Amino acid sequence: MMHIRWFGQSTFLISGERTVFIDPFGDMDGLAERGLRFDYPPIEGVEADLLLVTHEHVDHNAVEVIGGSPVILRSTAGTFESPVGEVIAVASEHDEVAGTERGPNTIFRFTLDGLRLSHFGDFGQVELRAEQRQAIGELDMLLLPVGGGPTVGGESAAAIVRALRPRLVIPMHYRTEAVNFLDPPGEFLAALGARVERLDESELEVEQLLGTAEDPTVALLAPPS
């Protein structure tokens, strides 16, 4: 049984036969000086076998907060062997102008417990390119930013879901009570029009929520507190 825990923003612990941690954030106090709020609880006491970093921004790359001496794949593209088997790292951009404003971003794709997952980091392109879609391939689960600003917003995120046809979608990187500089997920939910499960916790058991490629489930996790 695969278990997912959301720590806020784009940060997840995915647990099955092995554990994968994605995009850990560290001390975010510097945002307050710019009038931005980031009040998710700190990451403490977490270990992983594999640690993935999609890009080198402070809310995604605090590898020092994760224990267990994980293998780290950090802001890279290619095909790699890891504790969970093959990981495909797809080059992408953090903005709509070929990465010239916010830099590169990595889309990670891997299989755990027989389920095919992809995490899009801070994907900010206007749309998914054909070669990126081909490299990602078929998916069971997609973790996707939907809050606009430095990433794709609702309409573009919905188009990505329709292109990739996952069975389960977990929105991330959107406005909550802890974050004030992104849009809420409502535009994405309306644009996609799929079945939504609004959960009372920041954790879920994946197999219980899997839909189909034709009728996916969107799992809206409760923000951690």
Tab-separated table of C-alpha atoms in Angstrom:
chain	number	residue	atom	x	y	z
A	1	MET	CA	0.000	0.000	0.000
A	2	MET	CA	1.517	3.308	-1.091
A	3	HIS	CA	1.218	6.170	1.386
A	4	ILE	CA	1.688	9.856	0.563
A	5	ARG	CA	2.239	12.668	3.054
A	6	TRP	CA	2.117	16.300	1.945
A	7	PHE	CA	4.301	18.758	3.867
A	8	GLY	CA	2.971	21.771	1.946
A	9	GLN	CA	4.017	23.567	-1.241
A	10	SER	CA	5.610	20.887	-3.524
A	11	THR	CA	6.986	18.746	-0.711
A	12	PHE	CA	6.018	15.084	-0.369
A	13	LEU	CA	7.070	11.862	1.319
A	14	ILE	CA	6.031	8.849	-0.753
A	15	SER	CA	6.259	5.547	1.121
A	16	GLY	CA	5.952	2.031	-0.244
A	17	GLU	CA	8.557	-0.692	-0.552
A	18	ARG	CA	11.013	2.235	-0.444
A	19	THR	CA	10.656	5.879	0.593
A	20	VAL	CA	11.034	8.869	-1.714
A	21	PHE	CA	11.149	12.480	-0.525
A	22	ILE	CA	10.638	15.292	-3.033
A	23	ASP	CA	11.481	19.009	-2.818
A	24	PRO	CA	12.226	19.631	0.877
A	25	PHE	CA	12.034	23.222	2.092
A	26	GLY	CA	14.219	24.705	4.813
A	27	ASP	CA	14.150	27.957	6.763
A	28	MET	CA	11.720	30.240	4.936
A	29	ASP	CA	11.925	33.266	7.257
A	30	GLY	CA	13.509	35.342	4.501
A	31	LEU	CA	10.210	35.478	2.631
A	32	ALA	CA	8.622	37.502	5.435
A	33	GLU	CA	10.999	40.363	4.660
A	34	ARG	CA	9.379	40.533	1.212
A	35	GLY	CA	5.842	40.464	2.606
A	36	LEU	CA	5.329	36.829	1.653
A	37	ARG	CA	3.917	34.214	4.005
A	38	PHE	CA	5.201	30.626	4.161
A	39	ASP	CA	3.993	29.080	7.402
A	40	TYR	CA	4.064	25.333	6.812
A	41	PRO	CA	5.481	23.373	9.769
A	42	PRO	CA	9.209	22.578	9.541
A	43	ILE	CA	10.287	19.183	8.251
A	44	GLU	CA	11.668	17.160	11.158
A	45	GLY	CA	12.558	13.539	11.846
A	46	VAL	CA	12.099	12.337	8.264
A	47	GLU	CA	14.278	9.767	6.500
A	48	ALA	CA	14.208	8.560	2.901
A	49	ASP	CA	15.926	6.147	0.527
A	50	LEU	CA	15.764	8.574	-2.394
A	51	LEU	CA	15.667	12.380	-2.340
A	52	LEU	CA	14.618	14.319	-5.442
A	53	VAL	CA	15.172	18.055	-5.950
A	54	THR	CA	13.413	19.575	-8.951
A	55	HIS	CA	15.252	22.914	-8.892
A	56	GLU	CA	17.503	25.082	-6.760
A	57	HIS	CA	15.070	27.390	-4.971
A	58	VAL	CA	15.001	27.498	-1.190
A	59	ASP	CA	11.488	26.058	-0.881
A	60	HIS	CA	12.583	22.964	-2.838
A	61	ASN	CA	16.259	22.169	-2.172
A	62	ALA	CA	16.906	21.874	1.587
A	63	VAL	CA	18.454	18.410	1.368
A	64	GLU	CA	19.996	18.808	4.827
A	65	VAL	CA	16.619	18.361	6.572
A	66	ILE	CA	16.220	14.754	5.363
A	67	GLY	CA	17.940	11.922	7.221
A	68	GLY	CA	18.709	8.338	6.344
A	69	SER	CA	21.611	9.043	3.942
A	70	PRO	CA	19.376	9.038	0.854
A	71	VAL	CA	20.582	8.871	-2.712
A	72	ILE	CA	20.088	12.409	-4.078
A	73	LEU	CA	19.097	13.340	-7.616
A	74	ARG	CA	19.326	17.086	-7.776
A	75	SER	CA	18.265	19.467	-10.544
A	76	THR	CA	19.377	17.196	-13.338
A	77	ALA	CA	18.113	15.580	-16.528
A	78	GLY	CA	18.698	12.058	-17.791
A	79	THR	CA	17.926	8.470	-16.846
A	80	PHE	CA	19.316	7.234	-13.532
A	81	GLU	CA	19.381	4.094	-11.415
A	82	SER	CA	18.217	4.624	-7.842
A	83	PRO	CA	16.967	2.709	-4.784
A	84	VAL	CA	13.514	2.584	-6.434
A	85	GLY	CA	14.850	1.554	-9.835
A	86	GLU	CA	14.945	3.738	-12.914
A	87	VAL	CA	14.226	7.443	-12.517
A	88	ILE	CA	13.609	9.558	-15.598
A	89	ALA	CA	14.472	13.234	-15.103
A	90	VAL	CA	12.980	15.426	-17.827
A	91	ALA	CA	14.364	18.909	-18.476
A	92	SER	CA	11.789	21.720	-18.356
A	93	GLU	CA	11.538	25.406	-17.465
A	94	HIS	CA	10.314	27.323	-14.426
A	95	ASP	CA	8.760	30.057	-16.594
A	96	GLU	CA	7.193	30.823	-19.971
A	97	VAL	CA	10.372	32.293	-21.504
A	98	ALA	CA	12.711	29.293	-21.798
A	99	GLY	CA	13.949	29.558	-18.208
A	100	THR	CA	15.389	33.053	-18.637
A	101	GLU	CA	13.428	34.459	-15.664
A	102	ARG	CA	13.385	31.641	-13.099
A	103	GLY	CA	15.753	29.023	-14.457
A	104	PRO	CA	15.442	25.311	-15.161
A	105	ASN	CA	13.090	22.790	-13.583
A	106	THR	CA	13.146	18.996	-13.571
A	107	ILE	CA	10.131	16.735	-14.025
A	108	PHE	CA	10.768	13.420	-12.259
A	109	ARG	CA	9.136	10.170	-13.318
A	110	PHE	CA	9.593	6.831	-11.516
A	111	THR	CA	7.760	3.655	-10.524
A	112	LEU	CA	7.119	2.607	-6.929
A	113	ASP	CA	5.091	-0.424	-5.847
A	114	GLY	CA	4.086	-0.941	-9.466
A	115	LEU	CA	2.572	2.550	-9.798
A	116	ARG	CA	3.957	5.106	-12.259
A	117	LEU	CA	4.405	8.580	-10.720
A	118	SER	CA	5.492	11.983	-11.941
A	119	HIS	CA	6.268	15.136	-9.944
A	120	PHE	CA	6.377	18.364	-11.966
A	121	GLY	CA	8.268	20.596	-9.527
A	122	ASP	CA	7.738	24.263	-10.404
A	123	PHE	CA	6.775	23.675	-14.023
A	124	GLY	CA	6.113	27.045	-15.642
A	125	GLN	CA	6.055	26.470	-19.399
A	126	VAL	CA	3.116	27.617	-21.510
A	127	GLU	CA	2.447	23.973	-22.318
A	128	LEU	CA	4.007	20.533	-22.197
A	129	ARG	CA	6.178	19.885	-25.243
A	130	ALA	CA	5.730	16.724	-27.306
A	131	GLU	CA	9.148	15.327	-26.411
A	132	GLN	CA	8.495	15.900	-22.703
A	133	ARG	CA	5.162	14.126	-22.913
A	134	GLN	CA	6.814	11.200	-24.694
A	135	ALA	CA	9.599	10.959	-22.096
A	136	ILE	CA	7.095	10.946	-19.222
A	137	GLY	CA	4.931	8.255	-20.791
A	138	GLU	CA	1.893	6.676	-19.175
A	139	LEU	CA	1.146	7.561	-15.564
A	140	ASP	CA	-0.916	6.354	-12.657
A	141	MET	CA	-0.322	9.419	-10.475
A	142	LEU	CA	0.597	13.040	-11.169
A	143	LEU	CA	1.733	15.651	-8.632
A	144	LEU	CA	1.199	18.980	-10.351
A	145	PRO	CA	1.474	22.700	-9.472
A	146	VAL	CA	-1.795	24.552	-10.069
A	147	GLY	CA	-1.420	27.895	-8.248
A	148	GLY	CA	-0.090	30.109	-11.027
A	149	GLY	CA	2.431	32.848	-10.289
A	150	PRO	CA	5.828	31.236	-10.884
A	151	THR	CA	4.221	28.018	-12.211
A	152	VAL	CA	1.342	26.973	-14.427
A	153	GLY	CA	-2.131	28.085	-13.407
A	154	GLY	CA	-5.442	26.282	-13.516
A	155	GLU	CA	-6.158	26.147	-17.257
A	156	SER	CA	-2.631	25.075	-18.219
A	157	ALA	CA	-2.486	22.504	-15.433
A	158	ALA	CA	-5.791	21.013	-16.582
A	159	ALA	CA	-4.406	20.727	-20.121
A	160	ILE	CA	-1.415	18.778	-18.780
A	161	VAL	CA	-3.718	16.351	-16.980
A	162	ARG	CA	-5.738	15.805	-20.143
A	163	ALA	CA	-2.529	15.181	-22.117
A	164	LEU	CA	-1.015	12.682	-19.662
A	165	ARG	CA	-4.245	10.975	-18.508
A	166	PRO	CA	-3.173	9.880	-14.999
A	167	ARG	CA	-5.533	7.931	-12.754
A	168	LEU	CA	-4.896	10.161	-9.729
A	169	VAL	CA	-3.952	13.846	-9.599
A	170	ILE	CA	-2.613	15.547	-6.475
A	171	PRO	CA	-2.570	19.359	-6.848
A	172	MET	CA	0.282	21.208	-5.143
A	173	HIS	CA	1.927	24.624	-4.957
A	174	TYR	CA	-1.239	26.700	-4.452
A	175	ARG	CA	-2.630	29.222	-1.972
A	176	THR	CA	-3.561	27.961	1.484
A	177	GLU	CA	-3.736	29.630	4.890
A	178	ALA	CA	0.023	29.034	5.107
A	179	VAL	CA	0.961	30.629	1.752
A	180	ASN	CA	-0.281	33.988	0.444
A	181	PHE	CA	1.551	34.425	-2.884
A	182	LEU	CA	-0.200	31.830	-5.068
A	183	ASP	CA	-3.722	31.330	-6.397
A	184	PRO	CA	-6.131	28.828	-4.813
A	185	PRO	CA	-6.857	25.559	-6.647
A	186	GLY	CA	-10.402	26.490	-7.671
A	187	GLU	CA	-9.545	27.523	-11.245
A	188	PHE	CA	-7.783	24.216	-11.855
A	189	LEU	CA	-10.637	22.160	-10.420
A	190	ALA	CA	-13.195	24.016	-12.545
A	191	ALA	CA	-11.086	23.777	-15.709
A	192	LEU	CA	-10.496	20.041	-15.343
A	193	GLY	CA	-14.016	19.147	-14.239
A	194	ALA	CA	-12.938	15.821	-12.759
A	195	ARG	CA	-14.143	14.085	-9.624
A	196	VAL	CA	-12.620	15.723	-6.527
A	197	GLU	CA	-11.968	14.054	-3.182
A	198	ARG	CA	-11.451	16.728	-0.509
A	199	LEU	CA	-9.530	15.080	2.288
A	200	ASP	CA	-9.441	16.107	5.940
A	201	GLU	CA	-5.801	15.098	6.343
A	202	SER	CA	-2.506	15.833	4.613
A	203	GLU	CA	-1.942	12.116	3.993
A	204	LEU	CA	-3.576	9.480	1.815
A	205	GLU	CA	-3.429	5.846	0.750
A	206	VAL	CA	-3.016	5.938	-3.022
A	207	GLU	CA	-4.749	2.711	-4.000
A	208	GLN	CA	-7.995	3.782	-2.320
A	209	LEU	CA	-8.292	6.833	-4.581
A	210	LEU	CA	-7.103	5.633	-7.981
A	211	GLY	CA	-9.547	6.392	-10.766
A	212	THR	CA	-9.044	5.609	-14.435
A	213	ALA	CA	-7.377	7.407	-17.325
A	214	GLU	CA	-10.847	8.307	-18.575
A	215	ASP	CA	-12.206	9.241	-15.137
A	216	PRO	CA	-9.333	10.383	-12.897
A	217	THR	CA	-9.609	11.315	-9.248
A	218	VAL	CA	-8.298	14.653	-7.990
A	219	ALA	CA	-7.217	14.320	-4.350
A	220	LEU	CA	-7.160	17.691	-2.595
A	221	LEU	CA	-5.157	17.165	0.568
A	222	ALA	CA	-5.675	19.256	3.684
A	223	PRO	CA	-2.725	21.586	4.314
A	224	PRO	CA	-0.454	20.345	7.114
A	225	SER	CA	-0.660	22.231	10.379
